[in-house]
Amino acid sequence: MAFVQSYAAPRHCLGSVRSAILGASFDNGREVALEPQGEWERLLTAANAGDGAAFARFLTLITPVMRGIIRARAGTMGSDEHEDILQEVLLAVHLKRGTWQGDRPVRPWLYAVARHKIVDAFRKRGSAIQVPIEAFEETLPAERSDEPMAARDLSAMLDQIDERSATIVRAIAIEGESAETAGERVGLSAGAARVSMHRAMKRLSALAERMTR
Amino acid sequence: MSERQTTEDLIASLAAMPAPPRLRMSRIALQIVGLVGIGLVLLLIGTGLRPDLAHALTTPVTLAKNAIPLALAAIALPAAMMTARPEAEPPVWLLLLPAGLAAALFVATLAETPVAQIPRGIMGNTVAACLTSITVLSLTPIVVGIALMRRGATTRPTLTGALIGLASGAGAAAGYALHCAEDNPLFYVTWYGMGICIATLIGAVLGRRWLRW
């Protein structure tokens, strides 16, 4: 996971990879602080046991991620409305947090709650916008891009595919190396590395779909 | 940025609220089972068990009259409870097994019944009592069950309501079969099936209205 902390290099490249994978554009200039796995679970467990500070921290952590998902789904909607929807999501997270089973990962639960509220919010506003994010890739505003957790999601997803593909994706797409160099690293020809990268990106998109839907 | 401030305020106020209690699906399930049970006991005290019950339960085709609805209820109730979690994928397809068995039983009986006797076989003598009992017995558990499920976070209100209706109707039918002496599958698959479908429909309609969040 260390690569996310140390990328710094070609940011434009990283931005496009992230929008391709996560369906959201974010392009932050600062270093990304990584939380240990299970941080969200720990916080929500404490929160549900009555720790208000832990719940505040939990909501603060998920806010940028939720904002990213909302923006990815809303596309043309104004950012004031994004913020309204975000608040509806946060409120629902509070009201329904008793339905999270403490022994399960929090993300599937959280994304399901968010998706439900977001779809509902769009329905209420009479605009069922379901345009694929690729359509906005070039025009998405780069503001409000404080989304460290999204980068963490990227690394979590990379952990879910096989080591060699993950290495290639990191090398080519994130660190901006050539296919030749990246291929050499894992013992593949440049062509094979490109094919492997292409396949890995497809799998990552599928993973991201599951996370944001 | 005033918008941003509002969201932070919201987080602070949500964190200050008491945590909702953890949802215990098994308690809701128990209450539904209990309500179906109470209704059935009252019905059977009022109308009595069929006199040849012990013998009837040793005949497979007659036993199926209890067993198939019981299987439907045993699948539908846990599935309904699962949907209280937003991320859950209840194994609804399992319902096809008992439903398919009932259909097969119906078709097999149809094939060996002389055409002239089919209408009488289907109509039987107690259609009204059968439909009324199953529907009325399932009403209280449906209403109470759905009201309790409001504390859950189903992302599919209609499905949750329908599953509660199905569980209640099928449970009622399984119990009613202890009283009912019509053992022709043409009769009971048709009318038990109809009663269970009515209960399912009632549940679906109520769920759609009450389980939104």
XYZ file of C-alpha atoms in Angstrom:
426
model
C 0.000 0.000 0.000
C 3.017 2.221 0.309
C 2.758 3.357 -3.279
C -0.108 5.691 -2.546
C 1.983 7.563 -0.067
C 4.926 7.821 -2.338
C 3.428 8.528 -5.746
C 3.716 12.325 -5.853
C 5.058 12.115 -9.404
C 2.789 12.409 -12.467
C -0.437 13.689 -11.057
C -2.397 13.993 -14.277
C -1.814 10.386 -14.984
C -2.958 9.414 -11.523
C -6.071 11.556 -11.848
C -7.213 9.788 -14.946
C -6.532 6.371 -13.496
C -8.530 7.222 -10.458
C -11.440 8.588 -12.413
C -11.403 5.533 -14.609
C -11.409 3.246 -11.624
C -13.501 5.047 -9.073
C -15.710 7.019 -11.378
C -14.745 10.207 -9.612
C -12.237 12.857 -10.377
C -9.877 13.869 -7.685
C -6.536 15.414 -8.008
C -5.127 16.346 -4.683
C -1.728 17.773 -4.249
C -1.067 16.584 -0.754
C 0.264 13.349 0.514
C -2.316 10.786 1.408
C -2.391 9.531 4.942
C -3.286 5.896 5.135
C -5.430 4.520 7.909
C -4.885 0.970 9.019
C -7.471 -1.478 7.736
C -10.447 -1.713 9.976
C -10.368 1.896 11.127
C -13.920 2.548 9.966
C -15.131 -0.606 11.654
C -13.377 0.327 14.886
C -14.853 3.824 14.846
C -18.404 2.744 14.092
C -18.258 0.017 16.709
C -17.199 2.584 19.304
C -19.811 5.023 17.997
C -22.610 2.488 18.312
C -21.484 1.787 21.850
C -22.150 5.466 22.599
C -18.856 7.189 21.739
C -19.950 10.439 20.102
C -16.436 11.560 19.251
C -15.803 8.305 17.391
C -19.002 8.852 15.418
C -17.995 12.401 14.532
C -14.643 11.093 13.338
C -16.340 8.338 11.358
C -18.685 10.804 9.624
C -15.796 13.151 8.919
C -13.829 10.312 7.332
C -16.641 9.105 5.126
C -17.734 12.583 4.048
C -15.163 13.036 1.253
C -15.829 9.527 -0.051
C -19.571 10.111 -0.058
C -19.040 13.466 -1.732
C -17.040 11.752 -4.453
C -19.712 9.128 -5.041
C -22.457 11.744 -5.154
C -20.556 13.885 -7.596
C -19.805 10.889 -9.780
C -23.493 10.079 -9.943
C -24.843 13.595 -10.194
C -22.647 14.984 -12.921
C -24.449 18.141 -13.950
C -26.140 18.953 -10.683
C -25.010 21.997 -8.743
C -22.666 21.492 -5.825
C -25.204 23.000 -3.397
C -27.458 20.107 -4.200
C -24.562 17.704 -3.816
C -24.141 19.007 -0.310
C -27.857 18.560 0.451
C -27.712 14.967 -0.718
C -24.535 14.429 1.264
C -26.326 15.592 4.397
C -29.251 13.277 3.704
C -26.767 10.433 3.417
C -25.030 11.340 6.682
C -28.371 11.598 8.460
C -29.377 8.164 7.157
C -26.043 6.733 8.281
C -26.881 7.953 11.771
C -30.509 6.797 11.796
C -29.713 3.355 10.399
C -26.385 2.633 12.046
C -28.108 0.098 14.286
C -28.537 -2.129 11.218
C -24.797 -2.548 10.723
C -23.715 -5.900 12.107
C -20.538 -5.203 14.013
C -18.824 -8.386 12.870
C -19.032 -7.481 9.193
C -17.030 -5.019 7.081
C -18.573 -1.566 7.233
C -18.052 -0.583 3.614
C -20.660 -2.790 1.910
C -23.163 -1.571 4.472
C -22.159 2.045 4.079
C -22.179 1.989 0.291
C -25.606 0.333 0.288
C -27.017 3.029 2.593
C -25.412 5.761 0.495
C -26.595 4.309 -2.770
C -30.128 3.989 -1.468
C -30.243 7.591 -0.276
C -28.541 8.968 -3.375
C -30.884 7.192 -5.779
C -33.798 8.325 -3.619
C -32.536 11.896 -3.584
C -32.277 12.019 -7.350
C -35.714 10.492 -7.717
C -37.160 13.137 -5.420
C -35.495 15.862 -7.399
C -36.968 14.431 -10.533
C -33.708 13.853 -12.291
C -32.658 10.255 -12.565
C -29.207 11.026 -13.847
C -27.355 7.823 -14.537
C -24.871 9.051 -17.094
C -21.659 7.040 -17.114
C -18.870 9.012 -15.583
C -16.667 8.701 -18.664
C -18.891 11.313 -20.264
C -17.717 13.869 -17.717
C -14.162 12.804 -17.323
C -12.792 15.861 -19.085
C -15.102 18.415 -17.514
C -15.459 17.362 -13.900
C -14.514 20.190 -11.589
C -11.331 19.556 -9.716
C -12.417 21.480 -6.650
C -13.212 19.890 -3.313
C -10.853 17.122 -3.960
C -9.843 16.312 -0.430
C -10.497 12.642 -0.787
C -7.767 10.651 0.847
C -10.114 7.767 1.463
C -10.781 7.401 -2.221
C -7.089 6.852 -2.806
C -7.212 4.352 -0.023
C -10.013 2.597 -1.838
C -7.801 2.444 -4.898
C -5.067 0.740 -2.960
C -7.583 -1.559 -1.304
C -8.808 -2.557 -4.735
C -5.290 -3.112 -5.999
C -4.839 -5.469 -3.063
C -7.722 -7.516 -4.360
C -6.193 -8.346 -7.702
C -3.159 -10.528 -8.215
C 0.240 -9.205 -7.282
C 1.695 -9.074 -10.777
C -1.223 -7.129 -12.270
C -1.205 -4.766 -9.315
C 2.505 -4.113 -9.820
C 1.939 -3.363 -13.487
C -0.961 -1.001 -12.796
C 1.072 0.846 -10.187
C 4.080 1.103 -12.438
C 2.377 2.171 -15.666
C -0.742 3.999 -14.590
C 0.337 5.587 -11.358
C 4.069 6.002 -11.490
C 4.034 6.707 -15.192
C 6.662 4.165 -16.226
C 6.762 2.798 -19.747
C 5.295 -0.604 -20.505
C 8.805 -1.860 -21.256
C 10.167 -0.935 -17.829
C 7.109 -2.219 -16.046
C 7.177 -5.470 -18.008
C 10.836 -6.009 -17.208
C 10.067 -5.717 -13.522
C 7.660 -8.628 -13.571
C 9.303 -10.556 -16.384
C 6.891 -9.772 -19.218
C 7.343 -8.263 -22.660
C 6.051 -4.731 -23.191
C 3.067 -6.047 -25.171
C 2.174 -8.625 -22.538
C 2.453 -5.950 -19.855
C 0.023 -3.716 -21.756
C -2.471 -6.558 -22.127
C -2.112 -7.431 -18.468
C -2.631 -3.795 -17.516
C -5.726 -3.557 -19.684
C -7.250 -6.645 -18.087
C -6.412 -5.437 -14.598
C -8.081 -2.090 -15.279
C -11.227 -3.894 -16.366
C -11.289 -5.885 -13.169
C -10.688 -2.749 -11.116
C -13.570 -0.993 -12.842
C -15.817 -3.904 -11.971
C -14.679 -3.716 -8.348
C -15.312 0.015 -8.279
C -18.773 -0.497 -9.731
C -19.585 -2.748 -6.839
C -18.305 -0.208 -4.355
C -20.169 2.765 -5.728
C -23.467 1.180 -6.656
C -17.788 28.237 2.623
C -21.084 28.216 4.424
C -22.224 24.923 2.867
C -19.200 23.191 4.222
C -19.832 24.628 7.621
C -23.369 23.264 7.623
C -22.174 19.754 6.978
C -19.682 20.034 9.803
C -22.454 21.292 12.079
C -24.622 18.394 11.027
C -21.847 15.943 11.861
C -21.406 17.553 15.268
C -25.113 17.371 16.059
C -25.446 13.783 14.809
C -22.497 12.782 16.945
C -24.172 14.312 19.971
C -27.293 12.182 19.521
C -27.670 8.870 21.307
C -26.795 5.837 19.207
C -29.824 3.888 18.004
C -29.987 0.389 19.481
C -28.568 -2.431 17.426
C -31.303 -4.048 15.374
C -32.061 -7.623 16.417
C -33.722 -9.331 13.505
C -34.329 -12.539 15.448
C -36.663 -10.694 17.805
C -38.776 -9.388 14.950
C -38.879 -12.898 13.467
C -39.948 -14.349 16.801
C -42.776 -11.856 17.107
C -44.059 -12.719 13.634
C -43.883 -16.451 14.415
C -45.599 -15.821 17.747
C -48.451 -13.869 16.157
C -49.053 -16.520 13.502
C -48.964 -19.142 16.252
C -51.465 -17.338 18.481
C -53.859 -16.903 15.560
C -53.577 -20.567 14.667
C -54.161 -21.744 18.221
C -57.304 -19.619 18.384
C -58.487 -20.961 15.026
C -57.841 -24.567 15.967
C -59.528 -24.150 19.357
C -62.518 -22.724 17.528
C -62.725 -25.167 14.635
C -60.762 -28.178 15.808
C -58.052 -30.335 14.290
C -59.066 -32.682 11.541
C -60.180 -35.931 13.228
C -57.809 -38.183 11.261
C -54.765 -35.938 11.700
C -52.342 -38.629 12.835
C -53.192 -40.806 9.876
C -53.173 -37.898 7.444
C -49.647 -36.897 8.393
C -48.364 -40.329 7.371
C -49.622 -39.868 3.797
C -46.987 -37.996 1.753
C -49.422 -36.074 -0.463
C -51.350 -34.928 2.607
C -48.221 -34.194 4.601
C -47.103 -31.980 1.717
C -50.060 -29.733 2.541
C -48.301 -28.842 5.796
C -44.731 -29.274 4.652
C -44.689 -27.130 1.512
C -46.159 -23.997 3.126
C -43.895 -24.575 6.123
C -40.882 -24.684 3.817
C -42.009 -21.467 2.113
C -42.357 -19.743 5.480
C -39.020 -21.105 6.693
C -37.287 -19.604 3.665
C -39.266 -16.353 3.427
C -38.967 -15.290 7.062
C -35.148 -15.343 7.341
C -34.934 -13.800 3.869
C -37.223 -10.964 4.991
C -35.110 -10.432 8.098
C -31.945 -10.340 6.010
C -33.298 -7.469 3.946
C -33.285 -5.297 7.082
C -29.589 -4.929 6.342
C -29.147 -2.690 3.307
C -26.260 -4.659 1.840
C -27.831 -8.108 2.196
C -28.631 -10.375 -0.725
C -31.373 -12.708 0.507
C -31.529 -16.102 -1.259
C -35.034 -15.484 -2.595
C -34.538 -18.060 -5.356
C -34.742 -20.809 -2.721
C -38.500 -20.181 -2.685
C -38.626 -21.747 -6.128
C -37.914 -25.169 -4.604
C -41.124 -25.547 -2.550
C -43.085 -23.569 -5.145
C -41.821 -25.878 -7.882
C -42.665 -28.916 -5.786
C -46.224 -27.629 -5.339
C -46.541 -26.983 -9.051
C -45.225 -30.463 -9.856
C -47.698 -32.005 -7.434
C -50.505 -30.061 -9.063
C -49.547 -31.068 -12.590
C -49.030 -34.719 -11.633
C -52.471 -34.868 -10.016
C -54.000 -33.096 -12.960
C -52.530 -35.696 -15.308
C -54.086 -38.615 -13.476
C -57.494 -37.058 -12.849
C -60.260 -37.732 -15.411
C -61.070 -34.491 -17.196
C -64.667 -34.482 -16.016
C -63.575 -34.504 -12.367
C -60.998 -31.741 -12.579
C -63.380 -28.826 -11.824
C -64.744 -30.584 -8.752
C -61.256 -31.452 -7.611
C -60.165 -27.846 -7.830
C -63.275 -26.297 -6.302
C -63.607 -28.677 -3.348
C -66.092 -27.719 -0.637
C -64.351 -25.206 1.596
C -62.826 -22.539 -0.644
C -64.293 -19.634 1.295
C -63.195 -20.935 4.706
C -59.735 -21.682 3.373
C -59.142 -18.287 1.772
C -60.652 -16.374 4.679
C -58.693 -18.251 7.327
C -55.325 -17.918 5.625
C -55.798 -14.248 4.794
C -57.217 -13.202 8.155
C -54.636 -15.175 10.135
C -51.816 -13.498 8.260
C -53.043 -9.923 8.652
C -51.809 -9.239 12.204
C -48.339 -10.708 11.696
C -47.992 -8.790 8.431
C -48.943 -5.447 9.948
C -46.890 -5.895 13.103
C -43.953 -7.428 11.233
C -43.763 -4.576 8.753
C -44.155 -1.986 11.505
C -41.214 -3.557 13.350
C -39.158 -3.690 10.172
C -39.356 0.078 9.885
C -36.419 0.127 12.260
C -34.428 -1.807 9.696
C -32.876 -0.394 6.559
C -34.272 -2.338 3.665
C -33.314 -0.959 0.302
C -36.180 -2.942 -1.245
C -39.358 -2.089 0.705
C -41.684 -3.966 -1.627
C -39.602 -7.136 -1.480
C -39.307 -6.989 2.297
C -43.061 -6.466 2.654
C -43.820 -9.272 0.210
C -41.496 -11.676 2.042
C -43.150 -10.873 5.383
C -46.543 -11.388 3.755
C -45.394 -14.656 2.227
C -43.947 -15.892 5.509
C -47.146 -14.986 7.387
C -49.492 -16.416 4.746
C -47.494 -19.617 4.324
C -47.200 -20.060 8.087
C -50.944 -19.583 8.426
C -51.586 -22.079 5.613
C -49.284 -24.686 7.162
C -51.252 -24.410 10.409
C -54.640 -24.272 8.723
C -53.774 -27.582 7.058
C -54.048 -29.205 10.510
C -57.737 -28.380 10.390
C -58.546 -28.649 6.701
C -59.566 -32.095 5.472
C -59.371 -31.442 1.738
C -56.426 -33.516 0.612
C -56.638 -33.152 -3.143
C -53.563 -31.276 -4.400
C -55.767 -29.723 -7.076
C -57.644 -28.026 -4.254
C -54.924 -27.130 -1.835
C -52.256 -26.065 -4.279
C -54.805 -23.745 -5.883
C -56.402 -22.231 -2.810
C -53.565 -22.329 -0.307
C -51.503 -20.858 -3.095
C -54.128 -18.182 -3.647
C -54.313 -17.360 0.073
C -50.536 -17.144 0.325
C -50.431 -14.933 -2.769
C -53.040 -12.588 -1.277
C -50.999 -12.324 1.928
C -47.847 -11.705 -0.125
C -49.582 -8.984 -2.084
C -50.873 -7.280 1.069
C -47.349 -7.388 2.490
C -45.880 -5.973 -0.708
C -48.324 -3.065 -0.787
C -47.837 -2.226 2.893
C -44.086 -2.648 2.645
C -43.906 -0.305 -0.308
C -45.711 2.350 1.734
C -44.236 1.874 5.163
C -40.719 0.701 4.657
C -39.391 3.718 2.769
C -36.642 5.672 4.472
